[in-house]
């Protein structure tokens, strides 16, 4: 099976707290890409990161960081010092090499940051 | 960066009407375009893949006669929802990619379709 599981449907935290969004994927491919997208209430998809399966280095971009663990098939996303503007739905996604560029999206995590 | 324009942003129309949504790649040639549908509080589900100059490939469960896709040029794909009904109300998003295995997908801003 090729799928992405985001077990957390909704998360609500108070501003300035750190929050981690979980993502677990399944694929039979040894080569694949993983993504995170943000979807604010306006609806557009905002690209956050793309990581290929051969690059397990963790990445940090400002308040955002990603932890890729092939051993557990996870690609978790952490926001430190959260802000109200971070409120959105976040999608983790998988693009297996054999998929002819098709992207498989997780069900999304709705993140609410309370002031 | 690569830009994909989707038009219209939102549309409201009566049941039975056919609605056309356009997806344009503004600064690159898109050999492949994808159409997704997103129901409220749900994920994006791929409807079909369209390659320039050939027939679209539809995902299982998507009616090809209901959702007509045309990809006549390297910068434009259209999705026509024929004889739309209230259950077709959804958020439709397109994405476009260039030729090549390593090319990213660039998403349009989506079209919110409401059928009364």
Coordinates of C-alpha atoms in Angstrom, one line a residue:
Chain A
X1 CA 0.0 0.0 0.0
X2 CA 1.1 3.6 -0.6
X3 CA -0.4 5.9 1.9
X4 CA 0.2 8.8 4.3
X5 CA -1.3 8.8 7.9
X6 CA -1.7 11.9 9.9
X7 CA -3.2 10.6 13.1
X8 CA -3.8 14.0 14.6
X9 CA -7.0 15.4 13.2
X10 CA -6.9 18.6 15.2
X11 CA -4.4 20.3 17.5
X12 CA -5.0 23.4 19.6
X13 CA -2.2 25.1 21.5
X14 CA -1.6 28.5 23.0
X15 CA 0.6 30.9 21.2
X16 CA 4.4 30.5 21.8
X17 CA 4.1 26.8 22.6
X18 CA 6.0 24.3 20.4
X19 CA 3.9 21.9 18.5
X20 CA 4.7 18.7 16.5
X21 CA 2.6 17.4 13.7
X22 CA 3.1 13.7 13.1
X23 CA 3.3 12.0 9.7
X24 CA 3.7 8.3 9.0
X25 CA 4.0 7.0 5.4
X26 CA 3.9 3.7 3.6
X27 CA 5.4 2.9 0.2
X28 CA 7.0 0.0 -1.5
X29 CA 9.3 2.3 -3.4
X30 CA 12.9 2.8 -2.3
X31 CA 13.0 6.2 -3.9
X32 CA 10.3 8.7 -3.0
X33 CA 9.7 12.3 -2.0
X34 CA 8.0 13.6 1.1
X35 CA 6.3 17.0 1.4
X36 CA 4.6 19.2 3.8
X37 CA 2.0 21.8 2.7
X38 CA 0.1 24.4 4.6
X39 CA -3.5 25.3 3.7
X40 CA -4.7 28.5 5.3
X41 CA -8.4 29.3 5.5
X42 CA -8.2 31.0 2.1
X43 CA -7.6 27.5 0.6
X44 CA -4.4 27.8 -1.4
X45 CA -1.7 25.2 -0.8
X46 CA 1.6 26.7 0.4
X47 CA 4.6 24.5 -0.2
X48 CA 6.8 24.1 2.9
X49 CA 9.3 21.4 2.2
X50 CA 10.3 18.6 -0.1
X51 CA 12.6 15.8 1.1
X52 CA 13.9 12.9 -1.0
X53 CA 14.2 9.4 0.5
X54 CA 18.0 9.4 0.4
X55 CA 18.4 12.5 2.5
X56 CA 17.7 11.8 6.1
X57 CA 19.2 15.0 7.4
X58 CA 16.8 17.0 9.6
X59 CA 16.0 20.4 8.3
X60 CA 15.4 23.7 10.1
X61 CA 13.9 26.8 8.5
X62 CA 13.3 29.6 11.0
X63 CA 10.7 28.3 13.4
X64 CA 10.0 25.2 11.3
X65 CA 11.9 22.0 11.6
X66 CA 11.4 18.5 10.1
X67 CA 12.5 15.2 11.4
X68 CA 12.8 12.4 8.8
X69 CA 13.2 8.9 10.2
X70 CA 13.3 6.2 7.6
X71 CA 13.5 3.5 10.3
X72 CA 10.0 4.4 11.5
X73 CA 8.7 5.8 8.2
X74 CA 8.0 9.1 9.8
X75 CA 8.4 12.7 8.7
X76 CA 7.3 14.9 11.5
X77 CA 7.0 18.6 11.5
X78 CA 7.7 20.9 14.5
X79 CA 6.7 24.5 14.8
X80 CA 8.6 26.3 17.7
X81 CA 7.2 29.4 19.4
X82 CA 3.9 29.0 17.5
X83 CA 2.1 32.1 16.3
X84 CA -1.6 32.7 15.5
X85 CA -0.7 33.0 11.8
X86 CA 0.4 29.4 11.9
X87 CA -3.2 28.4 12.3
X88 CA -4.1 26.3 9.2
X89 CA -4.5 22.8 8.0
X90 CA -1.2 21.0 7.4
X91 CA -0.8 18.2 4.9
X92 CA 1.9 15.7 4.7
X93 CA 2.3 14.1 1.3
X94 CA 4.2 11.3 -0.5
X95 CA 5.3 11.0 -4.1
X96 CA 6.6 7.5 -4.8
X97 CA 9.0 7.3 -7.7
X98 CA 6.8 4.7 -9.4
X99 CA 3.7 7.0 -9.2
X100 CA 4.4 9.0 -12.3
X101 CA 4.5 12.2 -10.3
X102 CA 1.2 11.5 -8.5
X103 CA 1.2 12.9 -4.9
X104 CA -0.6 11.1 -2.2
X105 CA -1.9 13.4 0.6
X106 CA -2.5 12.6 4.2
X107 CA -5.8 13.5 5.7
X108 CA -4.4 16.7 7.2
X109 CA -4.0 18.1 10.7
X110 CA -6.0 21.2 11.6
X111 CA -3.8 23.4 13.8
X112 CA -5.3 26.2 15.9
X113 CA -3.1 28.6 17.7
X114 CA -4.9 30.5 20.5
X115 CA -3.7 33.9 21.5
Chain B
X1 CA 9.3 30.9 -9.2
X2 CA 6.8 28.8 -11.2
X3 CA 3.3 30.1 -11.1
X4 CA 0.0 28.3 -11.8
X5 CA -3.1 30.4 -12.2
X6 CA -6.5 28.9 -11.7
X7 CA -9.7 30.6 -12.8
X8 CA -12.3 31.3 -11.6
X9 CA -11.5 31.5 -7.8
X10 CA -15.1 30.7 -7.0
X11 CA -18.3 30.0 -8.8
X12 CA -21.9 29.6 -7.8
X13 CA -24.4 28.2 -10.2
X14 CA -27.6 26.4 -10.6
X15 CA -28.0 22.7 -10.7
X16 CA -27.7 21.3 -14.2
X17 CA -25.3 23.9 -15.4
X18 CA -21.9 23.0 -16.8
X19 CA -18.9 24.8 -15.3
X20 CA -15.5 25.1 -16.8
X21 CA -12.3 25.7 -14.6
X22 CA -9.1 26.8 -16.2
X23 CA -5.6 26.0 -15.0
X24 CA -2.7 27.9 -16.6
X25 CA 1.0 27.6 -16.1
X26 CA 2.2 31.2 -16.5
X27 CA 6.0 30.9 -16.8
X28 CA 6.7 27.3 -17.7
X29 CA 5.5 24.6 -20.0
X30 CA 3.5 22.1 -18.1
X31 CA 3.6 18.7 -19.7
X32 CA 1.5 17.2 -17.0
X33 CA -1.4 18.7 -15.0
X34 CA -3.3 17.2 -12.2
X35 CA -6.8 17.9 -10.9
X36 CA -7.7 17.4 -7.3
X37 CA -11.0 17.7 -5.4
X38 CA -11.3 18.6 -1.8
X39 CA -14.5 18.3 0.2
X40 CA -14.9 20.3 3.4
X41 CA -12.6 19.2 6.1
X42 CA -11.2 16.5 4.0
X43 CA -7.9 15.9 2.2
X44 CA -7.1 16.4 -1.5
X45 CA -8.1 13.5 -3.7
X46 CA -6.6 13.1 -7.1
X47 CA -9.2 13.0 -9.8
X48 CA -7.2 12.8 -12.9
X49 CA -3.8 13.2 -14.6
X50 CA -3.7 15.0 -17.9
X51 CA -0.7 15.0 -20.3
X52 CA -0.5 17.6 -23.0
X53 CA -2.0 16.3 -26.2
X54 CA -3.4 13.0 -24.9
X55 CA -6.5 11.8 -23.0
X56 CA -6.6 12.3 -19.3
X57 CA -6.2 9.3 -17.0
X58 CA -8.9 9.2 -14.4
X59 CA -8.6 7.8 -10.9
X60 CA -10.9 5.0 -9.9
X61 CA -14.4 6.2 -9.1
X62 CA -14.2 9.4 -11.0
X63 CA -16.6 9.7 -13.9
X64 CA -14.8 10.8 -17.0
X65 CA -18.0 11.8 -18.7
X66 CA -18.9 14.0 -15.8
X67 CA -15.5 15.6 -15.4
X68 CA -14.2 16.5 -18.8
X69 CA -10.5 17.4 -19.0
X70 CA -8.8 19.0 -21.9
X71 CA -5.1 19.7 -22.0
X72 CA -4.7 21.1 -25.5
X73 CA -1.6 23.2 -24.9
X74 CA 1.5 23.2 -22.7
X75 CA 0.2 26.0 -20.6
X76 CA -3.5 25.3 -20.3
X77 CA -5.7 22.5 -18.9
X78 CA -9.5 22.8 -18.4
X79 CA -11.8 20.8 -16.2
X80 CA -15.5 21.0 -17.1
X81 CA -18.0 19.7 -14.6
X82 CA -21.0 18.8 -16.8
X83 CA -24.5 19.0 -15.5
X84 CA -23.3 19.9 -12.1
X85 CA -25.4 18.9 -9.0
X86 CA -25.1 20.0 -5.4
X87 CA -23.0 16.9 -4.6
X88 CA -20.4 18.3 -7.0
X89 CA -19.9 21.3 -4.7
X90 CA -16.3 21.2 -3.7
X91 CA -12.9 22.9 -3.8
X92 CA -11.1 22.0 -7.0
X93 CA -7.3 22.4 -7.2
X94 CA -5.0 21.9 -10.2
X95 CA -1.3 21.4 -10.2
X96 CA 1.2 21.5 -13.0
X97 CA 4.6 20.0 -13.6
X98 CA 7.3 20.1 -16.2
X99 CA 8.7 17.0 -18.0
X100 CA 11.1 15.0 -15.9
X101 CA 11.1 12.7 -12.9
X102 CA 12.4 15.2 -10.4
X103 CA 10.2 18.1 -11.3
X104 CA 8.0 19.6 -8.5
X105 CA 4.3 20.1 -8.8
X106 CA 3.1 23.7 -8.6
X107 CA -0.4 24.2 -7.3
X108 CA -3.0 26.7 -8.4
X109 CA -5.0 28.6 -5.7
X110 CA -8.1 26.5 -6.2
X111 CA -11.7 27.0 -7.3
X112 CA -14.5 26.9 -4.9
X113 CA -17.6 25.5 -6.7
X114 CA -21.0 25.8 -5.1
X115 CA -24.0 24.3 -6.9
X116 CA -27.4 25.4 -5.7

